[in-house]
Amino acid sequence: MTMPDNVAAAKAALAHLDIEQNENAIKSKSRDFFWYSPVLKARMDHLVADFVVSPRNEAEVIEVLRICYAHDVPVTTRGAGTGNYGQAMPMRGGCVMHLRHMTGVKEIAPGRVICEPGILLKDLDAACKADSGQEIRMFSSTWATATIGGFIAGGSGGVGSCTWGSLRDLGNIIRLRVVTMEEEPRVLEFRGEELARVSHAYGTNGIITEIEMPLAPAYDWVEMFVACEDFMDAARFAEELANEDGILIKLASVYEAPAPFDYFQRLKGHVTDKDTVIGLMVAPHSMDGFETFLGRRPQARVIYRSDDNDWARGPGPVFEYGWNHTTLRALKVDPSITYLQVRYGFPEHLNLVEKMRDEFSPEVLQHLEVLRENGKVMFAGLSLVKFTTEARLDEIVRIHEEAGAMIFNPHRYTLEEGGRQTVDDRQLAFKREADPKGLLNPGKMIAWDDPDFDFSEMYAYPKMTAAE
Amino acid sequence: MTMPDNVAAAKAALAHLDIEQNENAIKSKSRDFFWYSPVLKARMDHLVADFVVSPRNEAEVIEVLRICYAHDVPVTTRGAGTGNYGQAMPMRGGCVMHLRHMTGVKEIAPGRVICEPGILLKDLDAACKADSGQEIRMFSSTWATATIGGFIAGGSGGVGSCTWGSLRDLGNIIRLRVVTMEEEPRVLEFRGEELARVSHAYGTNGIITEIEMPLAPAYDWVEMFVACEDFMDAARFAEELANEDGILIKLASVYEAPAPFDYFQRLKGHVTDKDTVIGLMVAPHSMDGFETFLGRRPQARVIYRSDDNDWARGPGPVFEYGWNHTTLRALKVDPSITYLQVRYGFPEHLNLVEKMRDEFSPEVLQHLEVLRENGKVMFAGLSLVKFTTEARLDEIVRIHEEAGAMIFNPHRYTLEEGGRQTVDDRQLAFKREADPKGLLNPGKMIAWDDPDFDFSEMYAYPKMTAAE
Ligand SMILES: Cc1cc2nc3c(=O)[nH]c(=O)nc-3n(C[C@H](O)[C@H](O)[C@H](O)COP(=O)(O)OP(=O)(O)OC[C@H]3O[C@@H](n4cnc5c(N)ncnc54)[C@H](O)[C@@H]3O)c2cc1C
Ligand SMILES: Cc1cc2nc3c(=O)[nH]c(=O)nc-3n(C[C@H](O)[C@H](O)[C@H](O)COP(=O)(O)OP(=O)(O)OC[C@H]3O[C@@H](n4cnc5c(N)ncnc54)[C@H](O)[C@@H]3O)c2cc1C
């Protein structure tokens, strides 16, 4: 692969920074988890950065952005590259800026932490727990491998969202410090309404260099699997538990039978192919309340408790069965599985779930995550889809939408198509200010590239590097 | 007043314990806050215990109960006597057992505390905060004066219930240790379903000697008053704030105009008689989110912030304007004010509030407390009622009930009439076991005294000491 002159010049100007030399490493640092989607896999598999640079601090981030601006080189920021939707894929090559060195924790106080973006979620939690028995309110199920910056720029919520709602909800991010990509990059501090400019913007309009997040108390969560023979019993169990105001939970996931039997290897011998399974994290001081709740529901049986079990081989963290880890486990067993992200909004959530299940099971198996939205318990669906063709996948999406179940389509790489299919005006307006040349993670914001796009078909970024 | 022989004998047998000698003290320790109700005031004002004993520990509680059982002496337990509903009034005289010495904190762990019943809520919070930055999830607005035992046996919820629901909800009490009143009192440990036997049972079927409660993190809550010219704007503000999943609050109260102007002396000069006021407690790390929320609602103005104000004389704790402290403040200015306890259940809560206000304001002024019930934000009403006659009060109650707004009538001294007007079978069944002679706080459980009572009029306990 030959490097265009401008890119080579930028790379040379940054030679005093930590630049990846290994070709294989450059390839692997150019990839994220886009391949969960057969649609994206068919389109993005060949993409690769021209070079990868890992700044050590904000000053070096500024330097990377200034130099790349001067040379018209695209910059795609990378936390750990666990994103789906191809968020961290360098569509036009250029520079991948990897934040793995920026892992500092600057301050921990009651209810809040200030840190750098590149710290892994698990390391951030460990620091908060060691300091004062605290932890972040919510984390992506990629807690062990993903960064807080990537979670904020690319994620939406996760383990903890059953209590605290989504990342975008007021109060779930306190402050972000952001560097722009201009001739002379500026450093800005965002709070309140301004947070929406850059959170979940895929790094298309500014690079987050410091983060202030709210904290919750860290408990030794009791992790459990509960089995039910009836799927709707399991869905109601999860919802009703989340509605118990006095029982503190951090996770309530529902996996429709036979997914647990077929895909959760470590549950073999503990479940049958008739069992729908509920994954739970309950605060230890809520276990008495939980057991009372459970005692009222003889249709549910606890098959695993992290604090008390005789399993020869433990299942590992229960949250690593939830959120998008469910898809991962299914994929490993059956590579034809992909997924959808569905919003089953209150108060129709249970009805909608039942309807979609009647319509599609087993082609689409329900995987629900309890989520709070506007104070109400509802479900995020990360349904397991047996993939056949793109046309059928689109049809499944359409039928969900027609029924009133909103889809955040993970088979698209743009912000709009993966979101609510409309331009986020705040993100667009800020991109005009902060990235006048359109070099930050190009190809991810349709509103920037093609304001008149009508969403009648999948967007194809015209400047995307062509496959060879 | 002459003491019946059996009572004198019991008192003599307990002479080695801490027995109150002062007549005035005996009188004041025989009274609670029943007098908030003109109806109860007319009936209970004369009641007084024959003697007051203050056991130092569980062994002495057992001794009191054993001796009083042997001599057929009624025992009415007293925490601090801040209850309304005449809960702690000795209907037939006899013994008042005052738990003021039983204030030990036995253990504090992440998320839980074990303590004795007689500790004041504020002292319990202080101990938990000093130990590990924790506090109880919810407290009665009588935090400074009431005991945890009285709160559990007589209260329902309060400051914190906007997040955690009510005391009766699963998980909000972990364990209670209970002494029965039998020939040989037994000591029992209750968890789970068994907790309902004695919590909110007014001490009619067992005496709580040890309590295990869940804890939440203690924050330096920012206390605020917010004013709105429109009442329904204020009600919606409170509800919408409580529905913000990422903004952690501990209190959201709404006081209809002109109550704040007329009754909240320290707010004079800061509000007009047009202002409905919202009382709030917001976690400090949620203040950014709160300000964003506020900025979207220009109809609301913050008039007081505990962490930032130029008031010459501060208002004191904002929660001491909420829950039943609102009534107290109104009563002090206008002795003809009394109150009602109303349940405005989800999803009809806002409509019901509006309807009752249209019907009754200003005879009844709305005072709302945000509460969670079954996962949903709704309102508890502690409406301020301008009292005229008992007949009119009953009519106001009836109109509420007909509209679908349940009333917990604070003008009645029995469990049933102050509750859901039905027998709690678990409490009754346990009373049969634990208090076979019916000596514990007599006259408070209709189901015990008069199983066929038809609730067509106010219950009058036939054995109540007559007024002289
Ligand atoms: C198995 C699995 C489970 C998952 N579960 C969840 C889940 O529960 N919840 C959830 O929300 N997501 C989930 N995801 C998606 C993803 O893991 C999360 O969003 C994760 O937090 C991303 O972090 P990362 O460090 O890997 O980010 P990356 O993938 O490196 O980046 C994500 C996006 O953010 C941008 N970005 C990264 N850092 C910055 C920065 N400092 N400034 C500006 N932009 C930046 C990148 O350019 C990219 O567009 C899951 C993915 C997988 C594969
Ligand atoms: C201004 C004001 C505000 C209030 N605000 C609230 C509020 O926000 N929320 C709320 O729920 N209530 C409220 N109340 C009612 C009351 O203050 C609370 O219920 C309070 O917690 C009672 O505590 P206490 O120690 O004063 O109990 P007491 O009044 O002494 O007793 C209450 C009842 O419990 C019984 N009891 C006490 N201790 C024990 C024990 N160890 N074992 C068995 N039975 C026992 C008593 O016999 C009595 O029946 C308020 C009252 C006032 C006057």
Coordinates of N, CA, C and O in Angstrom, one line a residue, chain B residues 39-147:
Chain B
V39 N -60.4 16.0 65.0 CA -61.2 14.9 65.3 C -60.6 14.1 66.5 O -61.3 13.7 67.4
L40 N -59.3 13.8 66.3 CA -58.7 13.0 67.4 C -58.5 13.8 68.6 O -58.6 13.3 69.8
K41 N -58.2 15.1 68.4 CA -58.0 16.0 69.6 C -59.3 15.9 70.5 O -59.2 15.9 71.7
A42 N -60.4 16.0 69.9 CA -61.7 16.0 70.6 C -61.8 14.7 71.4 O -62.6 14.6 72.4
R43 N -61.2 13.6 71.0 CA -61.4 12.3 71.6 C -60.3 11.8 72.5 O -60.5 11.0 73.4
M44 N -59.0 12.3 72.3 CA -57.9 11.6 72.9 C -57.1 12.5 73.9 O -56.1 12.0 74.5
D45 N -57.5 13.7 74.0 CA -56.7 14.7 74.7 C -56.4 14.3 76.2 O -55.4 14.7 76.8
H46 N -57.4 13.6 76.7 CA -57.3 13.2 78.2 C -56.5 12.0 78.5 O -56.2 11.7 79.6
L47 N -56.1 11.3 77.4 CA -55.4 10.0 77.7 C -54.1 10.1 78.4 O -53.3 11.0 78.1
V48 N -53.8 9.3 79.3 CA -52.5 9.3 80.0 C -52.2 7.9 80.5 O -53.1 7.1 80.9
A49 N -50.9 7.6 80.5 CA -50.4 6.3 81.0 C -50.5 6.3 82.5 O -50.4 7.4 83.2
D50 N -50.5 5.1 83.1 CA -50.4 5.0 84.6 C -48.9 5.1 85.0 O -48.6 5.7 86.0
F51 N -48.1 4.5 84.2 CA -46.7 4.7 84.4 C -45.9 4.6 83.1 O -46.4 4.0 82.2
V52 N -44.7 5.1 83.2 CA -43.8 5.1 82.0 C -42.5 4.4 82.4 O -41.8 4.8 83.4
V53 N -42.1 3.4 81.7 CA -40.8 2.7 82.0 C -39.9 2.7 80.8 O -40.4 2.6 79.7
S54 N -38.6 2.9 81.0 CA -37.7 3.0 79.9 C -36.6 1.9 80.0 O -35.6 2.0 80.7
P55 N -36.9 0.7 79.4 CA -36.0 -0.4 79.4 C -34.6 0.0 78.8 O -34.6 0.8 77.8
R56 N -33.6 -0.6 79.3 CA -32.2 -0.2 78.8 C -31.8 -1.2 77.7 O -30.8 -0.9 77.0
N57 N -32.4 -2.3 77.6 CA -32.0 -3.3 76.6 C -33.1 -4.3 76.4 O -34.2 -4.2 77.0
E58 N -32.9 -5.3 75.5 CA -33.9 -6.2 75.2 C -34.3 -7.1 76.4 O -35.5 -7.4 76.5
A59 N -33.4 -7.4 77.2 CA -33.7 -8.2 78.4 C -34.7 -7.4 79.3 O -35.7 -8.0 79.8
E60 N -34.6 -6.1 79.4 CA -35.5 -5.3 80.2 C -36.9 -5.2 79.4 O -37.9 -5.1 80.1
V61 N -36.8 -5.1 78.1 CA -38.1 -5.1 77.4 C -38.9 -6.4 77.7 O -40.1 -6.4 77.9
I62 N -38.1 -7.5 77.6 CA -38.8 -8.8 77.9 C -39.4 -8.8 79.3 O -40.5 -9.3 79.6
E63 N -38.6 -8.2 80.3 CA -39.1 -8.2 81.6 C -40.4 -7.4 81.7 O -41.4 -7.8 82.4
V64 N -40.4 -6.2 81.1 CA -41.6 -5.4 81.1 C -42.8 -6.1 80.5 O -43.9 -6.1 81.1
L65 N -42.6 -6.8 79.4 CA -43.7 -7.5 78.8 C -44.1 -8.7 79.6 O -45.3 -9.0 79.7
R66 N -43.2 -9.4 80.2 CA -43.6 -10.5 81.0 C -44.4 -10.1 82.3 O -45.5 -10.7 82.6
I67 N -43.9 -9.1 82.9 CA -44.6 -8.6 84.2 C -46.0 -8.0 83.8 O -47.0 -8.3 84.5
C68 N -46.0 -7.2 82.8 CA -47.3 -6.6 82.4 C -48.3 -7.7 81.9 O -49.5 -7.6 82.2
Y69 N -47.8 -8.7 81.3 CA -48.6 -9.8 80.9 C -49.2 -10.5 82.1 O -50.4 -10.7 82.2
A70 N -48.4 -10.7 83.0 CA -48.8 -11.4 84.3 C -49.9 -10.6 85.0 O -50.8 -11.2 85.6
H71 N -49.8 -9.3 84.9 CA -50.7 -8.5 85.6 C -51.8 -7.9 84.7 O -52.6 -7.0 85.2
D72 N -51.9 -8.3 83.5 CA -52.9 -7.8 82.6 C -52.9 -6.3 82.4 O -53.9 -5.7 82.3
V73 N -51.7 -5.8 82.2 CA -51.5 -4.4 82.1 C -51.2 -4.1 80.6 O -50.3 -4.6 80.0
P74 N -52.0 -3.2 80.0 CA -51.7 -2.8 78.6 C -50.3 -2.1 78.5 O -49.9 -1.4 79.4
V75 N -49.6 -2.4 77.3 CA -48.3 -1.7 77.1 C -48.4 -1.0 75.7 O -48.6 -1.6 74.7
T76 N -48.2 0.3 75.8 CA -48.1 1.1 74.6 C -46.6 1.5 74.4 O -46.1 2.2 75.3
T77 N -46.0 1.1 73.3 CA -44.6 1.4 73.1 C -44.5 2.8 72.6 O -45.3 3.3 71.8
R78 N -43.4 3.5 73.0 CA -43.1 4.8 72.5 C -41.7 4.9 72.0 O -40.7 4.5 72.7
G79 N -41.6 5.5 70.8 CA -40.2 5.8 70.3 C -40.0 7.2 70.8 O -39.4 7.4 71.9
A80 N -40.4 8.2 70.0 CA -40.3 9.6 70.4 C -41.6 10.3 70.5 O -41.7 11.4 70.8
G81 N -42.7 9.5 70.1 CA -44.0 10.1 70.2 C -44.3 11.2 69.2 O -45.0 12.2 69.5
T82 N -43.7 11.1 68.0 CA -44.0 12.1 67.0 C -45.0 11.6 66.0 O -45.4 12.3 65.0
G83 N -45.6 10.4 66.3 CA -46.6 9.9 65.3 C -47.8 10.7 65.3 O -48.2 11.4 66.3
N84 N -48.5 10.7 64.2 CA -49.8 11.3 64.1 C -50.8 10.1 64.3 O -50.4 9.1 64.9
Y85 N -52.0 10.2 64.0 CA -53.0 9.1 64.1 C -53.1 8.6 65.5 O -53.7 7.6 65.8
G86 N -52.6 9.3 66.5 CA -52.7 8.8 67.9 C -52.0 7.4 68.1 O -52.4 6.7 69.1
Q87 N -51.1 7.1 67.3 CA -50.5 5.8 67.3 C -49.9 5.4 68.7 O -49.9 4.2 69.1
A88 N -49.3 6.4 69.3 CA -48.6 6.0 70.6 C -49.4 6.4 71.8 O -48.9 6.5 72.9
M89 N -50.7 6.7 71.6 CA -51.6 7.1 72.8 C -52.1 5.9 73.5 O -52.7 5.0 72.9
P90 N -51.9 5.9 74.8 CA -52.3 4.7 75.7 C -53.8 4.8 75.9 O -54.3 5.5 76.8
M91 N -54.5 4.0 75.1 CA -56.0 4.2 75.0 C -56.7 3.7 76.3 O -57.7 4.2 76.7
R92 N -56.0 2.8 77.0 CA -56.6 2.3 78.3 C -55.6 2.6 79.4 O -55.7 1.9 80.4
G93 N -54.8 3.6 79.3 CA -53.8 3.8 80.3 C -52.8 2.7 80.4 O -52.4 2.1 79.4
G94 N -52.4 2.3 81.6 CA -51.4 1.2 81.8 C -50.0 1.7 81.6 O -49.7 2.8 82.0
C95 N -49.2 0.9 80.9 CA -47.8 1.2 80.8 C -47.4 1.8 79.5 O -47.8 1.3 78.4
V96 N -46.7 2.9 79.5 CA -46.0 3.3 78.3 C -44.6 2.9 78.4 O -43.9 3.2 79.4
M97 N -44.1 2.1 77.4 CA -42.7 1.6 77.4 C -41.9 2.5 76.5 O -42.2 2.4 75.2
H98 N -41.0 3.2 77.0 CA -40.3 4.2 76.2 C -38.9 3.7 75.9 O -38.2 3.4 76.8
L99 N -38.6 3.7 74.6 CA -37.4 3.0 74.2 C -36.2 3.9 74.1 O -35.2 3.6 73.4
R100 N -36.2 5.1 74.7 CA -35.2 6.1 74.5 C -33.8 5.7 74.9 O -32.8 6.2 74.4
H101 N -33.6 4.6 75.7 CA -32.3 4.2 76.1 C -31.7 3.2 75.0 O -30.5 2.9 75.1
M102 N -32.6 2.7 74.2 CA -32.1 1.6 73.3 C -31.6 2.2 72.0 O -32.3 2.1 71.0
T103 N -30.4 2.8 72.0 CA -29.9 3.6 70.9 C -28.6 3.1 70.3 O -27.9 3.8 69.6
G104 N -28.4 1.8 70.6 CA -27.1 1.3 70.1 C -27.0 1.1 68.6 O -28.0 0.7 68.0
V105 N -25.9 1.3 68.0 CA -25.6 0.9 66.6 C -24.7 -0.2 66.7 O -23.6 -0.1 67.2
K106 N -25.1 -1.4 66.2 CA -24.4 -2.6 66.4 C -23.4 -2.9 65.3 O -22.4 -3.5 65.5
E107 N -23.8 -2.6 64.1 CA -22.9 -3.0 62.9 C -23.2 -2.1 61.7 O -24.4 -1.8 61.5
I108 N -22.2 -1.6 61.1 CA -22.4 -0.9 59.8 C -21.5 -1.6 58.7 O -20.4 -1.8 59.0
A109 N -22.1 -1.9 57.6 CA -21.4 -2.6 56.5 C -21.8 -1.9 55.2 O -22.8 -1.1 55.2
P110 N -21.2 -2.1 54.1 CA -21.6 -1.5 52.9 C -23.1 -1.8 52.6 O -23.4 -3.0 52.5
G111 N -23.9 -0.8 52.6 CA -25.3 -1.0 52.2 C -26.2 -1.4 53.4 O -27.4 -1.7 53.1
R112 N -25.7 -1.6 54.6 CA -26.6 -2.0 55.7 C -26.1 -1.6 57.0 O -24.9 -1.4 57.3
V113 N -27.1 -1.4 57.9 CA -26.8 -1.1 59.3 C -27.7 -1.9 60.2 O -28.8 -2.2 59.9
I114 N -27.2 -2.3 61.4 CA -27.9 -3.0 62.4 C -27.9 -2.1 63.6 O -26.9 -1.6 64.1
C115 N -29.1 -1.8 64.2 CA -29.2 -0.9 65.3 C -30.4 -1.2 66.2 O -31.2 -2.1 65.9
E116 N -30.5 -0.5 67.3 CA -31.6 -0.7 68.2 C -32.7 0.3 67.8 O -32.4 1.3 67.1
P117 N -33.9 0.1 68.3 CA -35.0 0.9 67.8 C -35.1 2.3 68.3 O -35.7 3.1 67.6
G118 N -34.5 2.6 69.4 CA -34.7 3.9 70.0 C -33.8 5.0 69.6 O -33.9 6.1 70.0
I119 N -32.9 4.7 68.6 CA -32.0 5.7 68.2 C -32.7 6.7 67.3 O -33.6 6.3 66.5
L120 N -32.4 8.0 67.4 CA -33.0 9.0 66.6 C -32.5 8.8 65.1 O -31.4 8.4 64.9
L121 N -33.4 9.1 64.2 CA -33.0 9.0 62.8 C -31.7 9.8 62.5 O -30.8 9.3 61.8
K122 N -31.7 11.0 63.1 CA -30.5 11.8 62.8 C -29.2 11.2 63.4 O -28.2 11.3 62.8
D123 N -29.4 10.6 64.5 CA -28.2 10.0 65.2 C -27.7 8.7 64.4 O -26.5 8.5 64.2
L124 N -28.7 8.0 63.9 CA -28.4 6.8 63.0 C -27.7 7.3 61.8 O -26.6 6.7 61.4
D125 N -28.2 8.3 61.1 CA -27.5 8.8 59.9 C -26.1 9.3 60.3 O -25.2 9.1 59.5
A126 N -25.9 10.0 61.4 CA -24.6 10.5 61.8 C -23.6 9.4 61.9 O -22.5 9.4 61.5
A127 N -24.1 8.3 62.6 CA -23.2 7.2 62.8 C -22.8 6.5 61.5 O -21.6 6.2 61.2
C128 N -23.8 6.4 60.6 CA -23.5 5.7 59.3 C -22.6 6.6 58.4 O -21.7 6.1 57.7
K129 N -22.8 7.9 58.5 CA -22.0 8.8 57.7 C -20.6 8.8 58.2 O -19.6 8.7 57.4
A130 N -20.4 8.9 59.5 CA -19.1 8.9 60.1 C -18.4 7.6 59.8 O -17.2 7.6 59.5
D131 N -19.1 6.5 59.9 CA -18.4 5.2 59.6 C -18.0 5.0 58.2 O -16.8 4.6 57.9
S132 N -18.8 5.3 57.2 CA -18.5 5.0 55.8 C -19.3 5.8 54.8 O -19.6 5.3 53.7
G133 N -19.6 7.0 55.1 CA -20.3 7.9 54.1 C -21.6 7.4 53.7 O -22.0 7.5 52.5
Q134 N -22.3 6.7 54.6 CA -23.6 6.2 54.2 C -24.7 6.9 55.0 O -24.5 7.5 56.0
E135 N -26.0 6.6 54.6 CA -27.1 7.1 55.4 C -28.3 6.2 55.0 O -28.3 5.5 54.1
I136 N -29.4 6.3 55.8 CA -30.6 5.5 55.6 C -31.2 6.0 54.3 O -31.1 7.2 53.9
R137 N -31.9 5.1 53.6 CA -32.5 5.4 52.3 C -33.5 6.5 52.4 O -33.7 7.3 51.5
M138 N -34.3 6.4 53.4 CA -35.4 7.3 53.6 C -35.7 7.6 55.0 O -35.3 6.8 55.9
F139 N -36.2 8.8 55.3 CA -36.5 9.1 56.7 C -37.7 10.0 56.7 O -38.1 10.7 55.8
S140 N -38.4 9.9 57.8 CA -39.5 10.8 58.2 C -38.9 12.2 58.3 O -37.8 12.4 58.7
S141 N -39.7 13.2 57.9 CA -39.3 14.6 58.1 C -39.0 15.0 59.5 O -38.4 16.0 59.8
T142 N -39.4 14.1 60.5 CA -39.1 14.3 61.9 C -37.7 13.6 62.2 O -37.5 13.2 63.3
W143 N -36.9 13.6 61.2 CA -35.5 13.1 61.3 C -34.8 13.5 62.6 O -34.1 12.7 63.3
A144 N -35.0 14.8 63.0 CA -34.2 15.3 64.1 C -34.8 14.8 65.5 O -34.2 14.9 66.5
T145 N -36.1 14.3 65.5 CA -36.7 14.0 66.7 C -37.3 12.6 66.8 O -37.6 12.2 67.9
A146 N -37.4 11.9 65.7 CA -38.1 10.6 65.8 C -37.1 9.5 65.8 O -36.0 9.6 65.4
T147 N -37.6 8.3 66.2 CA -36.7 7.1 66.3 C -36.9 6.2 65.1 O -38.0 6.2 64.4

